[in-house]
Amino acid sequence: MAKERTFASKMLTKADKIICPECEGVVEMVKVFDSVKSEKTDAFKFVGNMVQVCKCNEKEVYG
Ligand SMILES: [Zn+2]
């Protein structure tokens, strides 16, 4: 019995687009950097967060 190949199905999953149920637009993953002030060192550092952006929140995310 040959093992079933799952590579093709993985590729398809990766290419799938996320559709927002509210605006029915394509959701993009965007890395957003926030400046966070450290209480210990009193210095600002940048923290990157992956954010899902669609028409519902693009104005908030991009300013
Ligand atoms: Zn949306």
PDB file of C-alpha atoms and ligand atoms in Angstrom:
ATOM      1  CA  MET A   1       0.000   0.000   0.000  1.00  0.00           C
ATOM      2  CA  ALA A   2       1.497   3.318  -1.063  1.00  0.00           C
ATOM      3  CA  LYS A   3       1.264   6.218   1.311  1.00  0.00           C
ATOM      4  CA  GLU A   4      -1.113   8.914   0.269  1.00  0.00           C
ATOM      5  CA  ARG A   5       0.581  12.105  -0.802  1.00  0.00           C
ATOM      6  CA  THR A   6      -0.533  15.114   1.151  1.00  0.00           C
ATOM      7  CA  PHE A   7       1.838  17.655  -0.391  1.00  0.00           C
ATOM      8  CA  ALA A   8      -0.645  18.805  -3.041  1.00  0.00           C
ATOM      9  CA  SER A   9      -3.402  19.358  -0.512  1.00  0.00           C
ATOM     10  CA  LYS A  10      -1.050  21.344   1.711  1.00  0.00           C
ATOM     11  CA  MET A  11      -0.176  23.623  -1.188  1.00  0.00           C
ATOM     12  CA  LEU A  12      -3.853  24.230  -1.852  1.00  0.00           C
ATOM     13  CA  THR A  13      -4.509  25.077   1.776  1.00  0.00           C
ATOM     14  CA  LYS A  14      -1.684  27.607   1.778  1.00  0.00           C
ATOM     15  CA  ALA A  15      -3.050  29.333  -1.318  1.00  0.00           C
ATOM     16  CA  ASP A  16      -6.549  29.652   0.089  1.00  0.00           C
ATOM     17  CA  LYS A  17      -7.722  33.169   0.659  1.00  0.00           C
ATOM     18  CA  ILE A  18      -9.500  34.174   3.827  1.00  0.00           C
ATOM     19  CA  ILE A  19     -12.774  35.926   3.132  1.00  0.00           C
ATOM     20  CA  CYS A  20     -14.231  38.193   5.787  1.00  0.00           C
ATOM     21  CA  PRO A  21     -17.814  37.157   6.604  1.00  0.00           C
ATOM     22  CA  GLU A  22     -18.816  40.767   7.299  1.00  0.00           C
ATOM     23  CA  CYS A  23     -17.562  42.713   4.271  1.00  0.00           C
ATOM     24  CA  GLU A  24     -16.963  39.651   2.073  1.00  0.00           C
ATOM     25  CA  GLY A  25     -13.605  41.102   1.119  1.00  0.00           C
ATOM     26  CA  VAL A  26     -10.275  39.316   1.030  1.00  0.00           C
ATOM     27  CA  VAL A  27      -8.500  39.353   4.371  1.00  0.00           C
ATOM     28  CA  GLU A  28      -4.771  40.059   4.230  1.00  0.00           C
ATOM     29  CA  MET A  29      -2.216  39.250   6.889  1.00  0.00           C
ATOM     30  CA  VAL A  30      -0.179  42.386   7.581  1.00  0.00           C
ATOM     31  CA  LYS A  31       2.605  42.860  10.095  1.00  0.00           C
ATOM     32  CA  VAL A  32       1.979  45.976  12.153  1.00  0.00           C
ATOM     33  CA  PHE A  33       4.615  47.451  14.423  1.00  0.00           C
ATOM     34  CA  ASP A  34       3.572  49.088  17.645  1.00  0.00           C
ATOM     35  CA  SER A  35       5.878  51.145  19.810  1.00  0.00           C
ATOM     36  CA  VAL A  36       5.771  49.857  23.368  1.00  0.00           C
ATOM     37  CA  LYS A  37       7.398  51.635  26.271  1.00  0.00           C
ATOM     38  CA  SER A  38       9.283  49.359  28.574  1.00  0.00           C
ATOM     39  CA  GLU A  39       8.624  50.102  32.243  1.00  0.00           C
ATOM     40  CA  LYS A  40      11.991  48.707  33.301  1.00  0.00           C
ATOM     41  CA  THR A  41      14.297  50.520  30.899  1.00  0.00           C
ATOM     42  CA  ASP A  42      12.014  53.472  30.059  1.00  0.00           C
ATOM     43  CA  ALA A  43      12.870  52.919  26.395  1.00  0.00           C
ATOM     44  CA  PHE A  44      10.619  52.366  23.429  1.00  0.00           C
ATOM     45  CA  LYS A  45      10.768  49.147  21.522  1.00  0.00           C
ATOM     46  CA  PHE A  46       8.859  48.011  18.487  1.00  0.00           C
ATOM     47  CA  VAL A  47       6.710  44.922  18.657  1.00  0.00           C
ATOM     48  CA  GLY A  48       5.451  43.354  15.458  1.00  0.00           C
ATOM     49  CA  ASN A  49       2.018  41.814  15.382  1.00  0.00           C
ATOM     50  CA  MET A  50       0.371  39.912  12.575  1.00  0.00           C
ATOM     51  CA  VAL A  51      -2.997  41.531  11.964  1.00  0.00           C
ATOM     52  CA  GLN A  52      -5.798  40.449   9.682  1.00  0.00           C
ATOM     53  CA  VAL A  53      -6.814  43.409   7.562  1.00  0.00           C
ATOM     54  CA  CYS A  54      -9.987  43.715   5.519  1.00  0.00           C
ATOM     55  CA  LYS A  55     -12.334  46.570   4.671  1.00  0.00           C
ATOM     56  CA  CYS A  56     -13.811  46.434   8.185  1.00  0.00           C
ATOM     57  CA  ASN A  57     -10.610  47.576   9.933  1.00  0.00           C
ATOM     58  CA  GLU A  58      -8.186  48.814   7.250  1.00  0.00           C
ATOM     59  CA  LYS A  59      -8.720  52.450   8.266  1.00  0.00           C
ATOM     60  CA  GLU A  60      -7.796  51.651  11.865  1.00  0.00           C
ATOM     61  CA  VAL A  61      -4.757  49.585  10.905  1.00  0.00           C
ATOM     62  CA  TYR A  62      -3.336  51.891   8.268  1.00  0.00           C
ATOM     63  CA  GLY A  63      -4.388  55.093  10.044  1.00  0.00           C
TER      64      GLY A  63
HETATM   65 ZN    ZN B   1     -14.342  42.708   6.816  1.00  0.00          ZN
END
